Coordinates of C-alpha atoms and ligand atoms in Angstrom, one line a residue:
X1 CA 87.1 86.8 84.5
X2 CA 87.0 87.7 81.0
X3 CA 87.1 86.7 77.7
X4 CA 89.5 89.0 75.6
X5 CA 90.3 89.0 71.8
X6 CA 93.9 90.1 71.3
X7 CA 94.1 91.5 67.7
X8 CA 97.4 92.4 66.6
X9 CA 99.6 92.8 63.1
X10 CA 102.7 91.4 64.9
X11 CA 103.8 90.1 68.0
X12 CA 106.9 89.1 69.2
X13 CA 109.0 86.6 68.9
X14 CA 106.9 85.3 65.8
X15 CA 106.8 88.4 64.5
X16 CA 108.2 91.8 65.0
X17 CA 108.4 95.4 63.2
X18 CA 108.4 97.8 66.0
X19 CA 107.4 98.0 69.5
X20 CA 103.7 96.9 69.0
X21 CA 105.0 93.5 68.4
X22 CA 106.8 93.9 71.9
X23 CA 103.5 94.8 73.6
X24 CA 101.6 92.0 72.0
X25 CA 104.2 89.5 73.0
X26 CA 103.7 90.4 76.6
X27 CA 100.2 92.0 77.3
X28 CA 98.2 89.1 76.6
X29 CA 100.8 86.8 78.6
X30 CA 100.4 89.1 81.9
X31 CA 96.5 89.1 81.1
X32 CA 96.2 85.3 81.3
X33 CA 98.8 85.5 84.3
X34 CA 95.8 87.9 86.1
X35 CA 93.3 84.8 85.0
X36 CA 91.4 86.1 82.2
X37 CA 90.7 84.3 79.2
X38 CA 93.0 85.7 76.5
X39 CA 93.6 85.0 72.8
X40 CA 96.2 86.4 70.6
X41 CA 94.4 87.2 66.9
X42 CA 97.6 87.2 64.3
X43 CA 98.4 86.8 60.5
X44 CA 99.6 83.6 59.7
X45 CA 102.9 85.5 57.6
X46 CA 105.7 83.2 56.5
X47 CA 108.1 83.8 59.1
X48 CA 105.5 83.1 61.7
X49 CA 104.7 79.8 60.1
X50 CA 108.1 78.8 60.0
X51 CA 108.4 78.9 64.0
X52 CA 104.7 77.6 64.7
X53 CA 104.4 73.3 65.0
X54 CA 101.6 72.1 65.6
X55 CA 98.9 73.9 64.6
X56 CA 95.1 72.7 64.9
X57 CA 92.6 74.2 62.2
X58 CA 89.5 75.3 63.9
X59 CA 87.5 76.8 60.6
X60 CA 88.0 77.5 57.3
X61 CA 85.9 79.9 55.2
X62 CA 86.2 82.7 52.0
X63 CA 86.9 85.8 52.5
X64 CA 86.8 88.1 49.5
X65 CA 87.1 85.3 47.4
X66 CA 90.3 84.2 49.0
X67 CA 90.6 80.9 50.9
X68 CA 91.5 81.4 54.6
X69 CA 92.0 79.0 57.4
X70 CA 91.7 79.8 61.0
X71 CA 94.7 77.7 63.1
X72 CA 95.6 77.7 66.7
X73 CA 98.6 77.6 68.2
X74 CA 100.6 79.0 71.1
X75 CA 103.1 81.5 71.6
X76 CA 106.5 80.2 72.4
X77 CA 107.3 80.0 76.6
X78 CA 103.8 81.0 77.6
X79 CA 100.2 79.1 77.4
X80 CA 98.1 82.0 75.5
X81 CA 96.4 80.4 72.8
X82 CA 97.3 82.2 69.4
X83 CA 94.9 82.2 66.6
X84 CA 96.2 82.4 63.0
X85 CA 94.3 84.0 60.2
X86 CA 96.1 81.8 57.6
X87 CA 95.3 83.2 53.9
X88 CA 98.4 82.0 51.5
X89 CA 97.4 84.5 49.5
X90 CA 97.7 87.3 51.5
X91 CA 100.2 86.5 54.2
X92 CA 102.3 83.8 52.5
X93 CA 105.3 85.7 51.3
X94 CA 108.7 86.7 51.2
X95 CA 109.5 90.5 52.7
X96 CA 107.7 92.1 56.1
X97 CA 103.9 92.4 57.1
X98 CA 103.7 95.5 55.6
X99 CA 106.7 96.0 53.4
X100 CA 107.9 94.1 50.4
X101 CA 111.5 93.6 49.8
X102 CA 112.3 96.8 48.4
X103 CA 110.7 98.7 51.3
X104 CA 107.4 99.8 49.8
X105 CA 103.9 98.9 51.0
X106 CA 102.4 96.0 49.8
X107 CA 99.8 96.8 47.3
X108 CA 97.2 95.0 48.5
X109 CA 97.7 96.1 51.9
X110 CA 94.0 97.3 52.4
X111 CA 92.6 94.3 51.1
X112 CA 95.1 91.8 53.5
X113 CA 94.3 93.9 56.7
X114 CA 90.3 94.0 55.1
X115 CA 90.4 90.2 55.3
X116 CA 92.0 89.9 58.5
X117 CA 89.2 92.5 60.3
X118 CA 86.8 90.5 58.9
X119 CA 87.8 87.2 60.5
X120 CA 88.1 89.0 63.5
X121 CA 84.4 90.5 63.0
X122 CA 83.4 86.7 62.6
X123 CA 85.4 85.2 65.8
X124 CA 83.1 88.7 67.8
X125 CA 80.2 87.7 66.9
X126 CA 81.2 83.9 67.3
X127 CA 79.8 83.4 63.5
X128 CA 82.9 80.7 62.9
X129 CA 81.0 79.0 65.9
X130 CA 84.1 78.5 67.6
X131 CA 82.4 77.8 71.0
X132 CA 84.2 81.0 72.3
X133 CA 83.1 84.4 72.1
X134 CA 84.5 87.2 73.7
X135 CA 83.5 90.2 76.0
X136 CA 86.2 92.3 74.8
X137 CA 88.1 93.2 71.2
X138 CA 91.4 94.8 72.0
X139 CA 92.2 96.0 68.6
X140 CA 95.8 97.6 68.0
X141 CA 96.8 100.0 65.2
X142 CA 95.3 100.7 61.9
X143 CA 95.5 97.1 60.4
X144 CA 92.7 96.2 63.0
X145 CA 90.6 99.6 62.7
X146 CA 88.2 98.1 60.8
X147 CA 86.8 95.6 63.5
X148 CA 85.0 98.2 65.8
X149 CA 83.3 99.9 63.0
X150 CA 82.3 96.8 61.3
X151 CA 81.0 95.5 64.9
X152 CA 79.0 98.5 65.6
X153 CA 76.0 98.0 64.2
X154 CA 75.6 94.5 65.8
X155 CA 73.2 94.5 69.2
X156 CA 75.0 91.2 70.5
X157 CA 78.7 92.7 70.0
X158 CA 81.5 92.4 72.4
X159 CA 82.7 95.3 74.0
X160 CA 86.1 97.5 71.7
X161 CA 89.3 98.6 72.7
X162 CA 91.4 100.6 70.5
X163 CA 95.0 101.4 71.5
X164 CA 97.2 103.4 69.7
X165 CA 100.7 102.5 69.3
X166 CA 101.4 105.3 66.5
X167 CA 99.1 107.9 65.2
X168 CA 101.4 108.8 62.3
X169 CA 100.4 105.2 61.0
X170 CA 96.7 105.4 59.8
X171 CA 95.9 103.0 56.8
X172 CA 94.7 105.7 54.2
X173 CA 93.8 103.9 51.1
X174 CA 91.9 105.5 47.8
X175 CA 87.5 105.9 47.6
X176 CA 88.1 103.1 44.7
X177 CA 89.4 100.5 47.7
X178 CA 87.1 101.1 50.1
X179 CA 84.2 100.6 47.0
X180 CA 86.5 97.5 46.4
X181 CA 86.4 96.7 49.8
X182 CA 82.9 96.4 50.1
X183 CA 82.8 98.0 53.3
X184 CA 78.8 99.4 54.3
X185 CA 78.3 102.7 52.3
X186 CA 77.1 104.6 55.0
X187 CA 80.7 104.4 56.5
X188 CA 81.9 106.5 53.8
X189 CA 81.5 109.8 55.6
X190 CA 83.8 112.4 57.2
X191 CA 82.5 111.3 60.6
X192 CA 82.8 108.0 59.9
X193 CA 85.9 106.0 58.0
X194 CA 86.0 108.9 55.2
X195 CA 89.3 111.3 56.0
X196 CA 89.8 113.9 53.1
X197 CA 88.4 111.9 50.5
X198 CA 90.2 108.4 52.0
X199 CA 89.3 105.5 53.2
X200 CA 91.1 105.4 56.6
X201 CA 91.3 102.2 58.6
X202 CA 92.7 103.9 62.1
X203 CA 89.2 105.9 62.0
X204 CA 87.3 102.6 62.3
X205 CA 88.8 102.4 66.0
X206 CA 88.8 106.5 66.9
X207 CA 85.2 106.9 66.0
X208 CA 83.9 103.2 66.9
X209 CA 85.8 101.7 70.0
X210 CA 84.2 102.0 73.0
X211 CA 87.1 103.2 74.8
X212 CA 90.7 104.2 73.0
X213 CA 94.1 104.5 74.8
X214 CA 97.3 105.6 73.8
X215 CA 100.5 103.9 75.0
X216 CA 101.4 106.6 77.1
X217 CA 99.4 109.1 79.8
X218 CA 101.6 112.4 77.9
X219 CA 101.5 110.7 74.0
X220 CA 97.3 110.5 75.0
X221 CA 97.0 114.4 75.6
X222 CA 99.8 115.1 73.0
X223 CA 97.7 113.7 70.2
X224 CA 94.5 116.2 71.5
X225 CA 96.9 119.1 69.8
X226 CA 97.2 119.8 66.4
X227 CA 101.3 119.5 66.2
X228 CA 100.9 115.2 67.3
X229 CA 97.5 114.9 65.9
X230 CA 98.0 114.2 62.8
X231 CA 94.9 115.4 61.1
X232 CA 92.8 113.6 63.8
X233 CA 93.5 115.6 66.9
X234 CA 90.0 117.5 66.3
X235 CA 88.0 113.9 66.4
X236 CA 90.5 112.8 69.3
X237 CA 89.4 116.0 71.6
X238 CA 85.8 115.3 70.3
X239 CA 86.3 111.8 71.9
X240 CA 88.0 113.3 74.7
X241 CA 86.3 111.6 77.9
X242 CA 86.6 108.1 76.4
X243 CA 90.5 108.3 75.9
X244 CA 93.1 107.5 78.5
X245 CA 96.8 106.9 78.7
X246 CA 98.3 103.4 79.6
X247 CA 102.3 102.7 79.4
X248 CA 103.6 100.2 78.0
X249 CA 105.0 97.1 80.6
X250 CA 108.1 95.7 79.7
X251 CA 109.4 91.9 79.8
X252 CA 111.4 91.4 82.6
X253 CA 111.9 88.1 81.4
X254 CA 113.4 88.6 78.2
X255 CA 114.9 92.1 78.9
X256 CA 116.7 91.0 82.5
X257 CA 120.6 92.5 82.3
X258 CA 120.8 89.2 85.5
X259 CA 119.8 86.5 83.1
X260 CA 120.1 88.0 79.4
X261 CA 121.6 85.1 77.5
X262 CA 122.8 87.5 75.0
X263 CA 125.7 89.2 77.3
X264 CA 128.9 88.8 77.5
X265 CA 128.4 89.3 81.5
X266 CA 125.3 89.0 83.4
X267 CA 124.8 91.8 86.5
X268 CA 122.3 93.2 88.7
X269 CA 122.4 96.3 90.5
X270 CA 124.6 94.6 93.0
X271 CA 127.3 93.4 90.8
X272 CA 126.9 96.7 88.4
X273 CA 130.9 96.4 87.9
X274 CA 130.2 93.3 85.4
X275 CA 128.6 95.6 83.0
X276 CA 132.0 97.0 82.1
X277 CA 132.5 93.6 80.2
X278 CA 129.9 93.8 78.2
X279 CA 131.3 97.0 76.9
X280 CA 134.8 95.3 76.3
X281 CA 132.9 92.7 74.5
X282 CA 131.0 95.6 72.2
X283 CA 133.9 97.2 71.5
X284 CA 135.9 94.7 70.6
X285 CA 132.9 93.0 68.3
X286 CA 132.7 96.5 66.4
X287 CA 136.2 96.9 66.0
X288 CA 136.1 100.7 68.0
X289 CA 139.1 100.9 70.4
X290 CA 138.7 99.3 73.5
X291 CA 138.8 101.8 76.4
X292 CA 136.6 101.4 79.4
X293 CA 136.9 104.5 80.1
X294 CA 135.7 106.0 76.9
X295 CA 132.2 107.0 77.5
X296 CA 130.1 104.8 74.9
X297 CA 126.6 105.9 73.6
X298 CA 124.3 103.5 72.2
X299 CA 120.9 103.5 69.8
X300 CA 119.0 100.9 68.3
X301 CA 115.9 102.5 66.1
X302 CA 114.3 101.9 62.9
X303 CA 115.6 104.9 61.0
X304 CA 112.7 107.5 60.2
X305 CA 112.5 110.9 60.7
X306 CA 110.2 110.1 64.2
X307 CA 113.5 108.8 66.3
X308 CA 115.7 112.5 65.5
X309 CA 118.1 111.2 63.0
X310 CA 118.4 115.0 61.8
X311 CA 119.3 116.6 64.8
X312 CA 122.0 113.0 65.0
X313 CA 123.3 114.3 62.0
X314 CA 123.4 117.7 62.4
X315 CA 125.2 117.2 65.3
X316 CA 127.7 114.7 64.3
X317 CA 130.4 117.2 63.1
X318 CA 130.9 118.1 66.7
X319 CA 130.3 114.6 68.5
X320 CA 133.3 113.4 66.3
X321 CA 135.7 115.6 68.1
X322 CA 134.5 114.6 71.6
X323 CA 135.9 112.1 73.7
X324 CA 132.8 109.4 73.1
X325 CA 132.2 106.0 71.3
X326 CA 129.0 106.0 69.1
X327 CA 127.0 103.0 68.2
X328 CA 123.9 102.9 66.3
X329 CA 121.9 99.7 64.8
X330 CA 119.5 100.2 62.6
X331 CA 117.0 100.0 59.4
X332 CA 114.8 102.5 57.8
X333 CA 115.1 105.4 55.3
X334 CA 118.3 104.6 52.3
X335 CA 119.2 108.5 53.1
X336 CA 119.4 108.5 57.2
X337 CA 121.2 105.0 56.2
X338 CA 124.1 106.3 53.5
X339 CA 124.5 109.6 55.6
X340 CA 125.3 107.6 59.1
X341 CA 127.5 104.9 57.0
X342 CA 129.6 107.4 55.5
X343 CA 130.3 109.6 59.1
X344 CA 131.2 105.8 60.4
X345 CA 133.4 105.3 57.5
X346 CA 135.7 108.8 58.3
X347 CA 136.0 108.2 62.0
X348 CA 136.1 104.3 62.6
X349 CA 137.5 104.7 65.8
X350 CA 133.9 107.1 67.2
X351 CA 131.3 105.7 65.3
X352 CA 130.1 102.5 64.4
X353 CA 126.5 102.3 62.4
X354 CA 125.5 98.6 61.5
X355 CA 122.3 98.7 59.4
X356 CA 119.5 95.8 59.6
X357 CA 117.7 93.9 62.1
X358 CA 119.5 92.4 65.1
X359 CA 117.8 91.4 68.2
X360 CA 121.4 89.9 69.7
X361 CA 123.2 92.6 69.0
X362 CA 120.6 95.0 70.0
X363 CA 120.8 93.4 73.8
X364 CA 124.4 93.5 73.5
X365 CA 124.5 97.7 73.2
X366 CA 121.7 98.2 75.8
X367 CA 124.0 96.7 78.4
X368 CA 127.2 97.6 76.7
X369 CA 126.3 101.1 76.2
X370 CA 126.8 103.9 79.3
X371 CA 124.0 105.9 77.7
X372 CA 121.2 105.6 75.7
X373 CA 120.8 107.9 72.0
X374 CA 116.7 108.4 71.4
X375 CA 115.8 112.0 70.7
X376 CA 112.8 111.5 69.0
X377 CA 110.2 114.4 67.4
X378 CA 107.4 112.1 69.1
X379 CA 107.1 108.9 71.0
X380 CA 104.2 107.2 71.7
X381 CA 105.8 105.0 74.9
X382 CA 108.9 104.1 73.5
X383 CA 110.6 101.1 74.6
X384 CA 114.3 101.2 74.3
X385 CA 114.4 104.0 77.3
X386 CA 112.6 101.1 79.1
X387 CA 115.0 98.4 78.5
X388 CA 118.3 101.3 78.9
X389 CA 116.8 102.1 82.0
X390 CA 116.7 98.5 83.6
X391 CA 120.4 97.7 82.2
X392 CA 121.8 101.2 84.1
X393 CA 122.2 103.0 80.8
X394 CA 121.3 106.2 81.4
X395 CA 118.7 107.5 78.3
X396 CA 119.1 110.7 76.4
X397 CA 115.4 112.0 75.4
X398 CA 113.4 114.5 74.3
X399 CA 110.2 115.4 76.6
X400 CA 107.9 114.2 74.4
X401 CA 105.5 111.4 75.2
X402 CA 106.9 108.0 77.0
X403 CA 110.0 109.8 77.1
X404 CA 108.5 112.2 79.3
X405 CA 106.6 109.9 81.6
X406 CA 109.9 107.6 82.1
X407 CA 112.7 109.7 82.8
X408 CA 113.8 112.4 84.5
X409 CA 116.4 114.3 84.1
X410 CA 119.5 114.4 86.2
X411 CA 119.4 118.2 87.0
X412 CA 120.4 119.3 90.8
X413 CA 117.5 119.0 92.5
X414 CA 116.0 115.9 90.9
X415 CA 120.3 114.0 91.6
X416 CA 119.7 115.4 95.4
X417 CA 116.5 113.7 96.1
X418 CA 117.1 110.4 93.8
X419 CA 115.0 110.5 90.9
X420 CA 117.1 111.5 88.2
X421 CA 117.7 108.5 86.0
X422 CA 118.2 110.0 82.7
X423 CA 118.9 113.3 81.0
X424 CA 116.1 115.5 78.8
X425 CA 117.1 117.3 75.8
X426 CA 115.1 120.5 76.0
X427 CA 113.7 121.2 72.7
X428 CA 114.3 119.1 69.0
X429 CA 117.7 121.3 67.6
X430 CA 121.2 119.7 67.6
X431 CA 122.4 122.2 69.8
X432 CA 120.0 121.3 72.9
X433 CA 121.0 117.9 72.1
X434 CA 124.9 118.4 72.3
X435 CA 124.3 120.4 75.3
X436 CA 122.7 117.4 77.1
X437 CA 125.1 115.5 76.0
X438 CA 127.8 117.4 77.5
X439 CA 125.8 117.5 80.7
X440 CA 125.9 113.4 80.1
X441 CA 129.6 113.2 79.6
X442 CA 130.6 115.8 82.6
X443 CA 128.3 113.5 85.0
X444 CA 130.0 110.3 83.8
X445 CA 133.5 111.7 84.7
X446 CA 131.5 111.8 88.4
X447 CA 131.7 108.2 89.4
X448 CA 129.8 108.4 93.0
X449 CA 127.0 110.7 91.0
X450 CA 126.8 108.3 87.8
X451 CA 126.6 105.3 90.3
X452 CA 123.9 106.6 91.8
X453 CA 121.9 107.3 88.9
X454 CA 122.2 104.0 87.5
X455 CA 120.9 102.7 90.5
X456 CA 117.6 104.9 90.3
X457 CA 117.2 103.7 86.7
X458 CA 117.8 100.1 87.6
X459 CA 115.5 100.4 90.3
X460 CA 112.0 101.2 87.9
X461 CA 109.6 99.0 87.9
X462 CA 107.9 98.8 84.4
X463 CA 106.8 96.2 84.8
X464 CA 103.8 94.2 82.7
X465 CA 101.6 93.1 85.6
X466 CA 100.9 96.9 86.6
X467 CA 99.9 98.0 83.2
X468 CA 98.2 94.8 82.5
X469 CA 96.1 96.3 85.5
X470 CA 95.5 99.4 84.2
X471 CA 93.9 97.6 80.7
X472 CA 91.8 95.5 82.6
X473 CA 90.1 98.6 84.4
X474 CA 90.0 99.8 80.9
X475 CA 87.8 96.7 79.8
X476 CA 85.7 97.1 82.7
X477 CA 84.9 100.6 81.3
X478 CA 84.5 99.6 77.6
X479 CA 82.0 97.2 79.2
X480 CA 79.9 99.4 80.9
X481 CA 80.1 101.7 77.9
X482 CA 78.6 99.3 75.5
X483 CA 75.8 98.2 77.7
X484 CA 74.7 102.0 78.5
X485 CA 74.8 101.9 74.1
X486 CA 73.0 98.9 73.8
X487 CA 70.7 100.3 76.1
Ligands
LIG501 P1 109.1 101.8 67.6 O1 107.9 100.9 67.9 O2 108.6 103.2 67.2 O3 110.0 101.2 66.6 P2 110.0 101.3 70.3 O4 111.1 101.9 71.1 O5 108.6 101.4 70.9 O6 110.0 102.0 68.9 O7 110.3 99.8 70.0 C1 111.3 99.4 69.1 C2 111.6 98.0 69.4 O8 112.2 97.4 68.2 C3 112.5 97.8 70.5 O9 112.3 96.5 71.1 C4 113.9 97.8 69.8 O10 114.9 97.2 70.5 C5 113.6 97.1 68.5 N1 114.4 97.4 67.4 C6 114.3 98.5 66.5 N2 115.2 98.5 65.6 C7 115.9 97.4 65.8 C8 117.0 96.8 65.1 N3 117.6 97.3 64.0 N4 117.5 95.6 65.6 C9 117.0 95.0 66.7 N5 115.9 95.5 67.4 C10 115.4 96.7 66.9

């Protein structure tokens, strides 16, 4: 058994931006399920303090001149301790974790995600002398990059994870903030935190964990190339032997088309005929005709250039003439937004965009949807293919990362011996894409073959206890790595 620190920016349901927060919500649930010793490490933001009760302080302490609190609580329908870096200051606003209101970065971003490393560095190295100190620090993202470098230098240290949800994220902030910071000089170095004259937090983890992962065995050797590596690729490939690929699990709990309290009608694969009124029930809440027979496409997907919106567009003149329904939620970039509101607002009856944040609605068009929309330029894992896969809504996808790893396209050969689930757009252009999508449409007018596939999708298991697996085979090795360093 070990003891792991869980360090994460968000995690669902308390918190929740992106996929990350899905992974936290779950990881550290199926950890403790395999009997280790897990903590969840979060920042105490407003919305998360609205949902906690009870919470126990178990220290208190300044950090940068800032008061912060360390509280403990537990996330909702599961047992794993969650440990609140509570700093009013810092975390005690209106807007997102990393946004404000009007969609821009906080400007004291470094120094927030500066003060949350540091209590982390303190929990390591059991300094708050919480009578718990742990073997491993899982650090996630940029906004906990800081806590392997920062632990480094310290003989008695924990073993580091670093996982990658999103290289395009790094945390580069100006020389100035890292001065401000007062982060170790010798750090500021192009080997080191330093990337073209920046202070980046994500290097922390690359050039510091013991062992990094991506969330995805293709997204891990992706990011080794210039085109994925965002400016890093050449310290990834340096770091080579010590990075590994793990997918991301899913919730079967919470994403279970048999018992997902947000449908219309629940189903399994044995009753897939009660999908049909969850479609009805779409339809009719987004006023597009109601036709079971119409072929209806959904996509849920923060709206950046990552998830394809360009091809989407470019493609839209011609997906308004075919016989298919279109729904998209969403929230992102004001231009991918006004351009997809104003192709809804000429053809009502194909397309339907609804822009913001809406987890019932979003479990509504995975299992009222026939197929899945998520042609994306890169994907780390991805989880919406995951979820469309378990409902029997067959995903659209480029080959790029997750995508790649998770479905497989329903060409001849892979239809005849039963692993096609999905269908691969072949390169990032809107005519591969409406090609696919032709392929999609033809195969749905195929009712024995569209069963079929449905029933391959549905039949994945993704499910969290087999990548929990993988990570803890991953802590072993970051383990045996630090004591061959420590010598
Ligand atoms: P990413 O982390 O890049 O945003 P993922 O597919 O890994 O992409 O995870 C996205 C998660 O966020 C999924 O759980 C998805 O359902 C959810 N999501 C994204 N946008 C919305 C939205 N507008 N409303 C509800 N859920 C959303």
């Amino acid at each position: 058994m070990s003891k792991i620190l869980y360090i994460s920016s968000e995690a669902f349901p308390l918190i929740k931006t992106g996929g990350l927060a899905d992974v936290a919500g779950s990881l550290p649930t199926a950890l403790s399920n395999m009997g280790q010793e897990t903590r969840l490490l979060l920042p105490a933001y407003t919305q998360v303090m609205q949902q906690v009760t009870d919470t126990k302080q178990l220290a208190s302490g300044d950090y940068y001149g800032l008061e912060v609190s360390l509280l403990e609580t537990c996330l909702p329908s599961s047992d794993v301790p969650v440990w609140l870096v509570n700093c009013p200051a810092a975390f005690d606003r209106p807007g997102g974790p990393y946004l404000d209101s009007n969609g821009q970065p906080w400007d004291d971003n470094a120094l927030r995600f500066a003060l949350f490393c540091r209590v982390a560095v303190d929990i390591a190295l059991n300094q708050l002398k919480l009578g718990w100190q742990p073997d491993i620090v899982h650090c996630n993202d940029w906004q906990s990059g800081l806590v392997p470098a920062l632990l480094q230098p310290f003989k008695q240290r924990p073993a580091t994870v670093f996982t990658i949800h999103n290289l395009a994220y790094q945390g580069l902030f100006s020389h100035q903030t890292f001065l401000d910071l007062g982060l170790p000089a010798d750090l500021w170095h192009p080997e080191r935190l330093e990337f073209y004259d920046q202070l980046s937090f994500i290097k922390g983890g690359l050039v510091y964990a013991d062992r990094i992962n991506a969330v995805s065995p293709t997204y891990a050797s992706e990011i080794l190339q210039p085109e994925f590596g965002n400016g890093v690729d050449g310290l990834l490939r340096h770091r080579q032997e010590r990075l590994s690929g793990i997918l991301n699990g899913i919730d079967q709990t919470i994403w279970n088309p048999a018992t997902d309290p947000h449908l219309t009608a629940n189903y399994d694969s044995t009753t897939l005929k009660q999908k049909r009124k969850n479609k009805t029930a779409l339809q009719k809440q987004l006023g597009l005709p109601v036709d079971a027979r119409i072929p209806l496409v959904g996509m849920i997907s923060r709206m950046v250039e990552q998830k394809g919106l360009d091809i989407i567009l470019e493609a839209m003149g011609e997906i308004v003439n075919l016989s298919v329904q279109l729904v998209i939620l969403g929230s992102g970039d004001s231009h991918y937004e006004m351009q997809l509101v104003e192709w809804a607002s000429r053809h009502p009856d194909k397309l339907n965009v609804v822009i913001g944040y809406n987890e019932n609605l979003s479990h509504l068009i995975e299992a009222g949807s026939d197929m899945f929309l998520m042609p994306s330029t890169f994907e780390p894992c991805g989880l919406n293919q995951l979820y469309s896969l378990r409902y029997g809504t067959l995903p659209i996808v480029t080959k790029v990362g997750g995508l790649a790893d998770t479905v497989v396209d329903a060409n001849e050969v892979n239809r005849k011996n039963r692993t096609a689930n999905g269908f691969i757009v072949t390169e990032q252009s809107a005519s591969a894409l409406l090609t696919t999508l032709h392929s999609g449409l033809e195969q749905y007018q195929q009712k024995g073959v569209w069963h079929q596939l449905q029933l391959t999708a549905m039949e994945s298991d993704f499910s969290w206890r087999r990548s929990a697996e993988h990570y803890l085979a991953l802590y072993q090795q970051a383990m045996a790595d630090r004591n061959l360093a420590a010598g």
